[in-house]
Structures are given as C-alpha cells and as structure tokens.
Amino acid sequence: MSLINKKTILDNIASSALKEQLSIHVFSKIDSTNSFLKELNPSSKIEICLAEQQTKGRGRLNRVWHSPSAENIYFSCRYRLPNNIANLSVLSLVTGLTIIDVLKEYCPTLQIKWPNDIYWQNQKLAGILIESIHTKNKFINVIIGIGLNINSDLQDQLNINWVSLYDINRIRYDRNIIISSLISKLDISLNKLITYGFEIFQKKWQEYDYLFAKEIVVENIAQEITGTCLGIDHTGKLILQKQDGIKVYINQGEASIKKMP
Ligand code: BTN
C-alpha cells in the first residue's frame, strides 16, 4: 500500500494557483499534526501537516485520537482567515460538509452529526479538531485538524462505534488521492465561507443531517438540554425543540441520541 507522498498529492491538485500557496510537511511519526502547526513559525502560506502515525493524536474534549501507522489520514492545515468571520464554530460545520463531499464518491450514505463528526450507520468515520491562534493584526490563524479512518480494520476491534472506509467497502485506498481532493475542496469551501457567509451551506447540511428529527441530549459547560432536533439555523446553531414546545438555539456542545428507557 502506498505511503503518503508529497509529489503525488501535488500532482493530483488541479489548481496551480492553490499549489503555489501550499507548504506541505509530511512525517512518518509525529506527536500531533495539529500541535506541529501550532508551533510552526508564522507564514503567509497555507501550511499543511500530514503524518503516517501520531503518538499523541488529540480529539475534541481532550480525548485521544487513535492514530495507527500507515493506515489512515491525519491531516492538519493552517489558514490565515480575516478575523471578521463572526463565528468560528461554523468552520467545523463547513469542514464536515467538505469531508462528505470528498468521501461521497467512496460512500454516498455518509451523514454529519452536529457540530462535526462524520457518521456511517451510527458509527464514526471521521472527526475534526479546530484550534485558533489569534494574532495582533486583522487575521486569525486557524488550524483545522482532520482524522479520517481510511484503511484500518476497525471491525476487528472492540469499540464498535468506529468505522473506516475499508470496513464499509472492503477496499484499501490510496490516501494521497483523498488528501489532494480534501486540500482542493477545503480551499474552495473556506473561500466561499469568507465571501458569502455560512448561509449558503445551510441547505446542504439538511441533506446529510444525522440528528434531524431525533430525540437528542446536548451537553455543554452550562447545561444539559433534551429535545427534538430541528436541524440548524442560518448561523450554524443547532435548533432543539423542548418538550414544552419552546425552541432553543445552541452554539456549542456535545450532542448524543437520547437512549430510550
Ligand atoms: C474528534 O472527533 O474528537 C476530533 C479528532 C481530530 C483528530 C485529528 S487527526 C489530525 C489532527 N491532529 C490531532 O492531534 N488531531 C487532529
């Protein structure tokens, strides 16, 4: 199976303008691709970090991201975005939709679980970790970290809530092709977000919404709310209808499907 290769990745990116903006770092082993970009000196390039293996792969809420060698994609990119992007949390929603766009040719039945997990039949295929570095000027450096389970055989493992493309299709994939597509499509999505705002993504979300019409519980630091999920609004907030009929709009939190007693 092929290893991650910078040349193959670049050869499969069509836009030469985009290629010129990229600075790609590939490691056989690293603590975390997100951490690498956090420490990297500032630059005006789109910095990308990829690794065959992470020894301290990080997930959301301080969880560990399982990162075995040469099987999956551990990808981070650092973008300089104008700091007038009102709500940074929409970045993870847009990234999630972009991942679905990249992977739909391999699996057309993927869904997105607010705010940013990619699911296939109630199992998690991909996760996103966004971190931001504020600068003194009018930009924010954001690091978009993406873990995609591609070639791991996860069905053999105890945790049945995880799935890979291999588990779904029984095919091993060349990760370089998927990475090229991810870099190209993410760049297009981020530029659309900057130019038009989140509203233009709202409709697309409805097509893939894993939580829609389900009874869910959303937990955040302040509270735990239960209700029926009515999708997201034009700013990316999750809409929940409580039992008393009142609608609440949630900006941050961890959603789960309510277990029936
Ligand atoms: C989650 O669902 O909890 C987010 C997982 C994000 C994992 C990716 S793998 C590449 C990048 N580097 C990290 O340390 N984490 C992200």
PDB file of C-alpha atoms and ligand atoms in Angstrom:
ATOM      1  CA  MET A   1       0.000   0.000   0.000  1.00  0.00           C
ATOM      2  CA  SER A   2       1.374   3.440  -0.879  1.00  0.00           C
ATOM      3  CA  LEU A   3       2.657   5.786   1.760  1.00  0.00           C
ATOM      4  CA  ILE A   4       1.827   9.473   1.924  1.00  0.00           C
ATOM      5  CA  ASN A   5       3.782  11.218  -0.792  1.00  0.00           C
ATOM      6  CA  LYS A   6       4.025  14.964  -1.246  1.00  0.00           C
ATOM      7  CA  LYS A   7       4.627  14.782  -5.010  1.00  0.00           C
ATOM      8  CA  THR A   8       1.620  12.530  -5.640  1.00  0.00           C
ATOM      9  CA  ILE A   9      -0.531  14.863  -3.564  1.00  0.00           C
ATOM     10  CA  LEU A  10       0.607  17.931  -5.523  1.00  0.00           C
ATOM     11  CA  ASP A  11       0.274  16.128  -8.894  1.00  0.00           C
ATOM     12  CA  ASN A  12      -3.380  15.484  -8.120  1.00  0.00           C
ATOM     13  CA  ILE A  13      -4.272  19.083  -7.290  1.00  0.00           C
ATOM     14  CA  ALA A  14      -5.609  20.784 -10.432  1.00  0.00           C
ATOM     15  CA  SER A  15      -5.278  24.445  -9.440  1.00  0.00           C
ATOM     16  CA  SER A  16      -1.749  25.755  -9.934  1.00  0.00           C
ATOM     17  CA  ALA A  17      -2.676  28.920  -8.004  1.00  0.00           C
ATOM     18  CA  LEU A  18      -3.540  26.775  -4.989  1.00  0.00           C
ATOM     19  CA  LYS A  19      -0.386  24.665  -5.365  1.00  0.00           C
ATOM     20  CA  GLU A  20       1.730  27.810  -5.166  1.00  0.00           C
ATOM     21  CA  GLN A  21       0.181  28.742  -1.834  1.00  0.00           C
ATOM     22  CA  LEU A  22       0.840  25.379  -0.215  1.00  0.00           C
ATOM     23  CA  SER A  23       3.630  24.373   2.113  1.00  0.00           C
ATOM     24  CA  ILE A  24       3.305  20.654   2.877  1.00  0.00           C
ATOM     25  CA  HIS A  25       5.102  18.845   5.739  1.00  0.00           C
ATOM     26  CA  VAL A  26       4.990  15.039   5.797  1.00  0.00           C
ATOM     27  CA  PHE A  27       6.229  12.963   8.765  1.00  0.00           C
ATOM     28  CA  SER A  28       6.475   9.240   9.329  1.00  0.00           C
ATOM     29  CA  LYS A  29       5.811   9.847  13.030  1.00  0.00           C
ATOM     30  CA  ILE A  30       4.846  12.950  14.989  1.00  0.00           C
ATOM     31  CA  ASP A  31       3.118  13.723  18.292  1.00  0.00           C
ATOM     32  CA  SER A  32       0.186  15.532  16.665  1.00  0.00           C
ATOM     33  CA  THR A  33      -0.169  17.229  13.281  1.00  0.00           C
ATOM     34  CA  ASN A  34      -2.255  19.978  14.931  1.00  0.00           C
ATOM     35  CA  SER A  35       0.445  20.590  17.568  1.00  0.00           C
ATOM     36  CA  PHE A  36       3.120  20.818  14.859  1.00  0.00           C
ATOM     37  CA  LEU A  37       1.254  23.620  13.074  1.00  0.00           C
ATOM     38  CA  LYS A  38       0.589  25.424  16.355  1.00  0.00           C
ATOM     39  CA  GLU A  39       4.337  25.661  16.965  1.00  0.00           C
ATOM     40  CA  LEU A  40       5.347  26.400  13.364  1.00  0.00           C
ATOM     41  CA  ASN A  41       6.604  29.936  12.644  1.00  0.00           C
ATOM     42  CA  PRO A  42       4.036  32.282  11.109  1.00  0.00           C
ATOM     43  CA  SER A  43       3.932  32.378   7.312  1.00  0.00           C
ATOM     44  CA  SER A  44       1.666  33.607   4.560  1.00  0.00           C
ATOM     45  CA  LYS A  45       1.390  30.083   3.091  1.00  0.00           C
ATOM     46  CA  ILE A  46      -1.352  27.531   3.630  1.00  0.00           C
ATOM     47  CA  GLU A  47       0.600  25.190   5.897  1.00  0.00           C
ATOM     48  CA  ILE A  48      -0.336  21.514   5.743  1.00  0.00           C
ATOM     49  CA  CYS A  49       0.924  18.779   8.029  1.00  0.00           C
ATOM     50  CA  LEU A  50       0.428  15.046   7.416  1.00  0.00           C
ATOM     51  CA  ALA A  51       1.770  12.054   9.285  1.00  0.00           C
ATOM     52  CA  GLU A  52       1.736   8.296   8.887  1.00  0.00           C
ATOM     53  CA  GLN A  53       1.394   7.980  12.652  1.00  0.00           C
ATOM     54  CA  GLN A  54       0.604  10.235  15.622  1.00  0.00           C
ATOM     55  CA  THR A  55       1.886   9.389  19.085  1.00  0.00           C
ATOM     56  CA  LYS A  56      -0.330  11.982  20.796  1.00  0.00           C
ATOM     57  CA  GLY A  57      -3.215  12.389  18.377  1.00  0.00           C
ATOM     58  CA  ARG A  58      -5.752  14.677  20.004  1.00  0.00           C
ATOM     59  CA  GLY A  59      -9.527  14.631  19.729  1.00  0.00           C
ATOM     60  CA  ARG A  60     -12.140  17.067  20.991  1.00  0.00           C
ATOM     61  CA  LEU A  61     -12.693  17.387  24.747  1.00  0.00           C
ATOM     62  CA  ASN A  62      -9.149  16.146  25.466  1.00  0.00           C
ATOM     63  CA  ARG A  63      -9.859  12.727  24.033  1.00  0.00           C
ATOM     64  CA  VAL A  64      -7.141  10.642  22.408  1.00  0.00           C
ATOM     65  CA  TRP A  65      -7.328  10.154  18.634  1.00  0.00           C
ATOM     66  CA  HIS A  66      -6.254   6.590  17.820  1.00  0.00           C
ATOM     67  CA  SER A  67      -3.589   7.011  15.097  1.00  0.00           C
ATOM     68  CA  PRO A  68      -2.021   3.707  13.950  1.00  0.00           C
ATOM     69  CA  SER A  69       0.769   3.838  11.372  1.00  0.00           C
ATOM     70  CA  ALA A  70       0.247   3.993   7.584  1.00  0.00           C
ATOM     71  CA  GLU A  71      -3.483   3.236   7.678  1.00  0.00           C
ATOM     72  CA  ASN A  72      -5.471   6.439   7.925  1.00  0.00           C
ATOM     73  CA  ILE A  73      -5.292  10.156   7.274  1.00  0.00           C
ATOM     74  CA  TYR A  74      -4.040  12.504   9.991  1.00  0.00           C
ATOM     75  CA  PHE A  75      -4.261  15.890   8.351  1.00  0.00           C
ATOM     76  CA  SER A  76      -3.955  19.447   9.642  1.00  0.00           C
ATOM     77  CA  CYS A  77      -3.923  22.704   7.754  1.00  0.00           C
ATOM     78  CA  ARG A  78      -3.285  26.226   8.964  1.00  0.00           C
ATOM     79  CA  TYR A  79      -5.134  29.064   7.293  1.00  0.00           C
ATOM     80  CA  ARG A  80      -4.944  32.776   7.824  1.00  0.00           C
ATOM     81  CA  LEU A  81      -8.524  33.970   7.899  1.00  0.00           C
ATOM     82  CA  PRO A  82      -9.837  37.503   8.234  1.00  0.00           C
ATOM     83  CA  ASN A  83     -10.873  37.982  11.869  1.00  0.00           C
ATOM     84  CA  ASN A  84     -14.277  39.300  10.787  1.00  0.00           C
ATOM     85  CA  ILE A  85     -15.512  35.698  10.469  1.00  0.00           C
ATOM     86  CA  ALA A  86     -18.173  36.288  13.073  1.00  0.00           C
ATOM     87  CA  ASN A  87     -18.484  32.812  14.427  1.00  0.00           C
ATOM     88  CA  LEU A  88     -15.524  30.458  14.290  1.00  0.00           C
ATOM     89  CA  SER A  89     -17.687  27.471  15.159  1.00  0.00           C
ATOM     90  CA  VAL A  90     -19.113  27.433  11.611  1.00  0.00           C
ATOM     91  CA  LEU A  91     -15.666  26.411  10.397  1.00  0.00           C
ATOM     92  CA  SER A  92     -16.116  22.934  11.773  1.00  0.00           C
ATOM     93  CA  LEU A  93     -19.554  22.608  10.139  1.00  0.00           C
ATOM     94  CA  VAL A  94     -18.155  23.687   6.776  1.00  0.00           C
ATOM     95  CA  THR A  95     -15.183  21.332   7.166  1.00  0.00           C
ATOM     96  CA  GLY A  96     -17.546  18.451   7.929  1.00  0.00           C
ATOM     97  CA  LEU A  97     -19.614  19.141   4.814  1.00  0.00           C
ATOM     98  CA  THR A  98     -16.415  19.288   2.776  1.00  0.00           C
ATOM     99  CA  ILE A  99     -15.296  15.889   4.075  1.00  0.00           C
ATOM    100  CA  ILE A 100     -18.643  14.438   2.998  1.00  0.00           C
ATOM    101  CA  ASP A 101     -18.125  15.978  -0.436  1.00  0.00           C
ATOM    102  CA  VAL A 102     -14.663  14.385  -0.678  1.00  0.00           C
ATOM    103  CA  LEU A 103     -15.771  10.958   0.519  1.00  0.00           C
ATOM    104  CA  LYS A 104     -19.174  10.665  -1.133  1.00  0.00           C
ATOM    105  CA  GLU A 105     -17.672   9.010  -4.222  1.00  0.00           C
ATOM    106  CA  TYR A 106     -16.427   6.218  -1.938  1.00  0.00           C
ATOM    107  CA  CYS A 107     -19.526   6.108   0.221  1.00  0.00           C
ATOM    108  CA  PRO A 108     -22.699   8.015  -0.723  1.00  0.00           C
ATOM    109  CA  THR A 109     -24.530   7.394   2.563  1.00  0.00           C
ATOM    110  CA  LEU A 110     -22.375   9.374   4.986  1.00  0.00           C
ATOM    111  CA  GLN A 111     -24.001  11.780   7.421  1.00  0.00           C
ATOM    112  CA  ILE A 112     -22.855  14.629   9.600  1.00  0.00           C
ATOM    113  CA  LYS A 113     -23.514  14.857  13.304  1.00  0.00           C
ATOM    114  CA  TRP A 114     -23.537  18.410  14.645  1.00  0.00           C
ATOM    115  CA  PRO A 115     -21.141  20.001  15.155  1.00  0.00           C
ATOM    116  CA  ASN A 116     -18.571  17.987  13.239  1.00  0.00           C
ATOM    117  CA  ASP A 117     -18.485  14.199  13.311  1.00  0.00           C
ATOM    118  CA  ILE A 118     -18.871  12.154  10.148  1.00  0.00           C
ATOM    119  CA  TYR A 119     -21.036   9.087  10.619  1.00  0.00           C
ATOM    120  CA  TRP A 120     -21.910   5.985   8.669  1.00  0.00           C
ATOM    121  CA  GLN A 121     -24.750   3.895  10.065  1.00  0.00           C
ATOM    122  CA  ASN A 122     -24.331   5.132  13.646  1.00  0.00           C
ATOM    123  CA  GLN A 123     -20.552   4.674  13.590  1.00  0.00           C
ATOM    124  CA  LYS A 124     -17.933   7.418  13.472  1.00  0.00           C
ATOM    125  CA  LEU A 125     -15.737   7.610  10.369  1.00  0.00           C
ATOM    126  CA  ALA A 126     -14.062  10.997  10.836  1.00  0.00           C
ATOM    127  CA  GLY A 127     -13.539  13.761  13.375  1.00  0.00           C
ATOM    128  CA  ILE A 128     -12.462  17.391  13.282  1.00  0.00           C
ATOM    129  CA  LEU A 129     -10.486  19.440  15.797  1.00  0.00           C
ATOM    130  CA  ILE A 130     -10.335  23.186  15.156  1.00  0.00           C
ATOM    131  CA  GLU A 131      -7.890  25.347  17.068  1.00  0.00           C
ATOM    132  CA  SER A 132      -7.218  29.041  16.635  1.00  0.00           C
ATOM    133  CA  ILE A 133      -4.260  31.306  17.216  1.00  0.00           C
ATOM    134  CA  HIS A 134      -5.114  34.979  17.491  1.00  0.00           C
ATOM    135  CA  THR A 135      -2.588  37.386  16.049  1.00  0.00           C
ATOM    136  CA  LYS A 136      -2.154  41.111  16.699  1.00  0.00           C
ATOM    137  CA  ASN A 137      -3.199  42.018  13.164  1.00  0.00           C
ATOM    138  CA  LYS A 138      -6.504  41.556  11.367  1.00  0.00           C
ATOM    139  CA  PHE A 139      -6.106  37.831  10.849  1.00  0.00           C
ATOM    140  CA  ILE A 140      -6.826  34.686  12.846  1.00  0.00           C
ATOM    141  CA  ASN A 141      -4.687  31.638  12.229  1.00  0.00           C
ATOM    142  CA  VAL A 142      -6.915  28.600  12.366  1.00  0.00           C
ATOM    143  CA  ILE A 143      -5.730  25.030  12.476  1.00  0.00           C
ATOM    144  CA  ILE A 144      -8.170  22.559  11.032  1.00  0.00           C
ATOM    145  CA  GLY A 145      -7.265  19.047  12.152  1.00  0.00           C
ATOM    146  CA  ILE A 146      -8.977  16.124  10.439  1.00  0.00           C
ATOM    147  CA  GLY A 147      -8.761  12.433  11.276  1.00  0.00           C
ATOM    148  CA  LEU A 148     -10.204  10.146   8.583  1.00  0.00           C
ATOM    149  CA  ASN A 149     -10.423   6.410   9.125  1.00  0.00           C
ATOM    150  CA  ILE A 150      -9.492   5.024   5.731  1.00  0.00           C
ATOM    151  CA  ASN A 151      -7.704   1.663   5.696  1.00  0.00           C
ATOM    152  CA  SER A 152      -7.892   0.442   9.308  1.00  0.00           C
ATOM    153  CA  ASP A 153      -9.759  -2.761  10.003  1.00  0.00           C
ATOM    154  CA  LEU A 154     -11.784  -1.398  12.901  1.00  0.00           C
ATOM    155  CA  GLN A 155     -14.493  -4.043  12.874  1.00  0.00           C
ATOM    156  CA  ASP A 156     -11.949  -6.396  14.417  1.00  0.00           C
ATOM    157  CA  GLN A 157     -11.559  -4.080  17.362  1.00  0.00           C
ATOM    158  CA  LEU A 158     -13.664  -3.891  20.446  1.00  0.00           C
ATOM    159  CA  ASN A 159     -15.005  -0.393  20.010  1.00  0.00           C
ATOM    160  CA  ILE A 160     -17.853  -0.956  17.584  1.00  0.00           C
ATOM    161  CA  ASN A 161     -18.702   2.737  17.340  1.00  0.00           C
ATOM    162  CA  TRP A 162     -15.870   3.362  14.895  1.00  0.00           C
ATOM    163  CA  VAL A 163     -15.754   2.587  11.206  1.00  0.00           C
ATOM    164  CA  SER A 164     -13.330   3.043   8.295  1.00  0.00           C
ATOM    165  CA  LEU A 165     -13.800   3.180   4.519  1.00  0.00           C
ATOM    166  CA  TYR A 166     -12.159  -0.249   4.434  1.00  0.00           C
ATOM    167  CA  ASP A 167     -14.806  -1.622   6.816  1.00  0.00           C
ATOM    168  CA  ILE A 168     -17.543  -0.238   4.573  1.00  0.00           C
ATOM    169  CA  ASN A 169     -16.213  -1.278   1.142  1.00  0.00           C
ATOM    170  CA  ARG A 170     -13.535  -3.902   1.885  1.00  0.00           C
ATOM    171  CA  ILE A 171     -11.178  -1.929  -0.381  1.00  0.00           C
ATOM    172  CA  ARG A 172      -7.842  -0.351   0.628  1.00  0.00           C
ATOM    173  CA  TYR A 173      -7.449   3.182  -0.775  1.00  0.00           C
ATOM    174  CA  ASP A 174      -4.531   5.342  -1.914  1.00  0.00           C
ATOM    175  CA  ARG A 175      -4.700   8.057   0.728  1.00  0.00           C
ATOM    176  CA  ASN A 176      -2.804  10.550  -1.464  1.00  0.00           C
ATOM    177  CA  ILE A 177      -5.748  10.895  -3.869  1.00  0.00           C
ATOM    178  CA  ILE A 178      -8.155  11.552  -0.999  1.00  0.00           C
ATOM    179  CA  ILE A 179      -5.753  14.103   0.545  1.00  0.00           C
ATOM    180  CA  SER A 180      -5.437  16.024  -2.759  1.00  0.00           C
ATOM    181  CA  SER A 181      -9.193  16.202  -3.066  1.00  0.00           C
ATOM    182  CA  LEU A 182      -9.501  17.308   0.580  1.00  0.00           C
ATOM    183  CA  ILE A 183      -6.972  20.132   0.107  1.00  0.00           C
ATOM    184  CA  SER A 184      -8.688  21.370  -3.087  1.00  0.00           C
ATOM    185  CA  LYS A 185     -12.247  21.164  -1.782  1.00  0.00           C
ATOM    186  CA  LEU A 186     -11.426  22.656   1.615  1.00  0.00           C
ATOM    187  CA  ASP A 187      -9.842  25.658  -0.067  1.00  0.00           C
ATOM    188  CA  ILE A 188     -12.958  26.199  -2.192  1.00  0.00           C
ATOM    189  CA  SER A 189     -15.253  25.851   0.840  1.00  0.00           C
ATOM    190  CA  LEU A 190     -13.257  28.255   3.013  1.00  0.00           C
ATOM    191  CA  ASN A 191     -13.195  30.865   0.266  1.00  0.00           C
ATOM    192  CA  LYS A 192     -16.974  30.524  -0.146  1.00  0.00           C
ATOM    193  CA  LEU A 193     -17.435  30.892   3.609  1.00  0.00           C
ATOM    194  CA  ILE A 194     -15.321  34.055   3.671  1.00  0.00           C
ATOM    195  CA  THR A 195     -17.124  35.549   0.668  1.00  0.00           C
ATOM    196  CA  TYR A 196     -20.755  34.567   1.267  1.00  0.00           C
ATOM    197  CA  GLY A 197     -21.010  33.562   4.928  1.00  0.00           C
ATOM    198  CA  PHE A 198     -22.451  30.350   6.345  1.00  0.00           C
ATOM    199  CA  GLU A 199     -25.992  30.748   4.952  1.00  0.00           C
ATOM    200  CA  ILE A 200     -25.099  29.119   1.636  1.00  0.00           C
ATOM    201  CA  PHE A 201     -24.119  25.895   3.427  1.00  0.00           C
ATOM    202  CA  GLN A 202     -27.326  25.545   5.452  1.00  0.00           C
ATOM    203  CA  LYS A 203     -29.299  23.770   2.707  1.00  0.00           C
ATOM    204  CA  LYS A 204     -26.525  21.261   2.076  1.00  0.00           C
ATOM    205  CA  TRP A 205     -26.440  20.462   5.786  1.00  0.00           C
ATOM    206  CA  GLN A 206     -30.090  19.357   5.652  1.00  0.00           C
ATOM    207  CA  GLU A 207     -29.218  16.642   3.108  1.00  0.00           C
ATOM    208  CA  TYR A 208     -26.757  14.961   5.467  1.00  0.00           C
ATOM    209  CA  ASP A 209     -28.070  15.826   8.948  1.00  0.00           C
ATOM    210  CA  TYR A 210     -27.655  12.751  11.173  1.00  0.00           C
ATOM    211  CA  LEU A 211     -29.525  14.242  14.136  1.00  0.00           C
ATOM    212  CA  PHE A 212     -32.532  15.665  12.278  1.00  0.00           C
ATOM    213  CA  ALA A 213     -35.896  14.736  13.864  1.00  0.00           C
ATOM    214  CA  LYS A 214     -34.190  12.602  16.504  1.00  0.00           C
ATOM    215  CA  GLU A 215     -34.648  12.932  20.257  1.00  0.00           C
ATOM    216  CA  ILE A 216     -31.290  14.156  21.491  1.00  0.00           C
ATOM    217  CA  VAL A 217     -29.420  15.435  24.535  1.00  0.00           C
ATOM    218  CA  VAL A 218     -26.948  18.304  24.185  1.00  0.00           C
ATOM    219  CA  GLU A 219     -24.426  18.882  26.933  1.00  0.00           C
ATOM    220  CA  ASN A 220     -22.203  21.911  27.352  1.00  0.00           C
ATOM    221  CA  ILE A 221     -20.430  23.530  30.270  1.00  0.00           C
ATOM    222  CA  ALA A 222     -23.531  25.377  31.358  1.00  0.00           C
ATOM    223  CA  GLN A 223     -26.330  22.868  30.958  1.00  0.00           C
ATOM    224  CA  GLU A 224     -27.865  19.716  29.537  1.00  0.00           C
ATOM    225  CA  ILE A 225     -30.858  20.147  27.215  1.00  0.00           C
ATOM    226  CA  THR A 226     -33.146  17.470  25.810  1.00  0.00           C
ATOM    227  CA  GLY A 227     -35.426  17.832  22.823  1.00  0.00           C
ATOM    228  CA  THR A 228     -36.187  17.048  19.213  1.00  0.00           C
ATOM    229  CA  CYS A 229     -33.554  18.189  16.737  1.00  0.00           C
ATOM    230  CA  LEU A 230     -34.960  20.550  14.072  1.00  0.00           C
ATOM    231  CA  GLY A 231     -31.676  20.999  12.195  1.00  0.00           C
ATOM    232  CA  ILE A 232     -29.508  24.111  12.188  1.00  0.00           C
ATOM    233  CA  ASP A 233     -30.247  27.789  11.608  1.00  0.00           C
ATOM    234  CA  HIS A 234     -28.510  30.124   9.115  1.00  0.00           C
ATOM    235  CA  THR A 235     -25.690  30.784  11.622  1.00  0.00           C
ATOM    236  CA  GLY A 236     -24.970  27.081  12.251  1.00  0.00           C
ATOM    237  CA  LYS A 237     -26.683  26.899  15.648  1.00  0.00           C
ATOM    238  CA  LEU A 238     -28.425  23.638  16.479  1.00  0.00           C
ATOM    239  CA  ILE A 239     -32.194  24.046  16.862  1.00  0.00           C
ATOM    240  CA  LEU A 240     -33.784  21.982  19.582  1.00  0.00           C
ATOM    241  CA  GLN A 241     -37.485  21.854  20.387  1.00  0.00           C
ATOM    242  CA  LYS A 242     -38.033  21.070  24.059  1.00  0.00           C
ATOM    243  CA  GLN A 243     -40.990  19.076  25.343  1.00  0.00           C
ATOM    244  CA  ASP A 244     -42.821  22.301  26.275  1.00  0.00           C
ATOM    245  CA  GLY A 245     -42.616  23.355  22.589  1.00  0.00           C
ATOM    246  CA  ILE A 246     -40.027  26.088  23.178  1.00  0.00           C
ATOM    247  CA  LYS A 247     -37.193  26.210  20.675  1.00  0.00           C
ATOM    248  CA  VAL A 248     -33.615  26.718  21.824  1.00  0.00           C
ATOM    249  CA  TYR A 249     -30.641  27.618  19.654  1.00  0.00           C
ATOM    250  CA  ILE A 250     -27.338  26.072  20.700  1.00  0.00           C
ATOM    251  CA  ASN A 251     -23.915  27.318  19.686  1.00  0.00           C
ATOM    252  CA  GLN A 252     -21.648  24.787  21.402  1.00  0.00           C
ATOM    253  CA  GLY A 253     -21.922  21.366  22.951  1.00  0.00           C
ATOM    254  CA  GLU A 254     -21.781  17.633  22.577  1.00  0.00           C
ATOM    255  CA  ALA A 255     -24.908  16.030  21.141  1.00  0.00           C
ATOM    256  CA  SER A 256     -25.998  12.451  21.626  1.00  0.00           C
ATOM    257  CA  ILE A 257     -29.097  10.479  20.721  1.00  0.00           C
ATOM    258  CA  LYS A 258     -31.355  10.017  23.715  1.00  0.00           C
ATOM    259  CA  LYS A 259     -31.400   6.457  24.961  1.00  0.00           C
ATOM    260  CA  MET A 260     -34.898   5.079  25.317  1.00  0.00           C
ATOM    261  CA  PRO A 261     -35.680   3.833  28.850  1.00  0.00           C
TER     262      PRO A 261
HETATM  263  C1  BTN B   1     -12.622  14.387  17.376  1.00  0.00           C
HETATM  264  O1  BTN B   1     -13.550  13.873  16.754  1.00  0.00           O
HETATM  265  O2  BTN B   1     -12.546  14.281  18.596  1.00  0.00           O
HETATM  266  C2  BTN B   1     -11.579  15.170  16.619  1.00  0.00           C
HETATM  267  C3  BTN B   1     -10.472  14.300  16.133  1.00  0.00           C
HETATM  268  C4  BTN B   1      -9.400  15.050  15.347  1.00  0.00           C
HETATM  269  C5  BTN B   1      -8.218  14.185  15.027  1.00  0.00           C
HETATM  270  C6  BTN B   1      -7.258  14.848  14.098  1.00  0.00           C
HETATM  271  S1  BTN B   1      -6.056  13.741  13.452  1.00  0.00           S
HETATM  272  C7  BTN B   1      -5.150  15.065  12.786  1.00  0.00           C
HETATM  273  C8  BTN B   1      -5.193  16.193  13.801  1.00  0.00           C
HETATM  274  N1  BTN B   1      -4.137  16.051  14.774  1.00  0.00           N
HETATM  275  C9  BTN B   1      -4.586  15.801  16.002  1.00  0.00           C
HETATM  276  O3  BTN B   1      -3.878  15.632  17.011  1.00  0.00           O
HETATM  277  N2  BTN B   1      -5.930  15.763  15.982  1.00  0.00           N
HETATM  278  C10 BTN B   1      -6.455  16.019  14.661  1.00  0.00           C
END
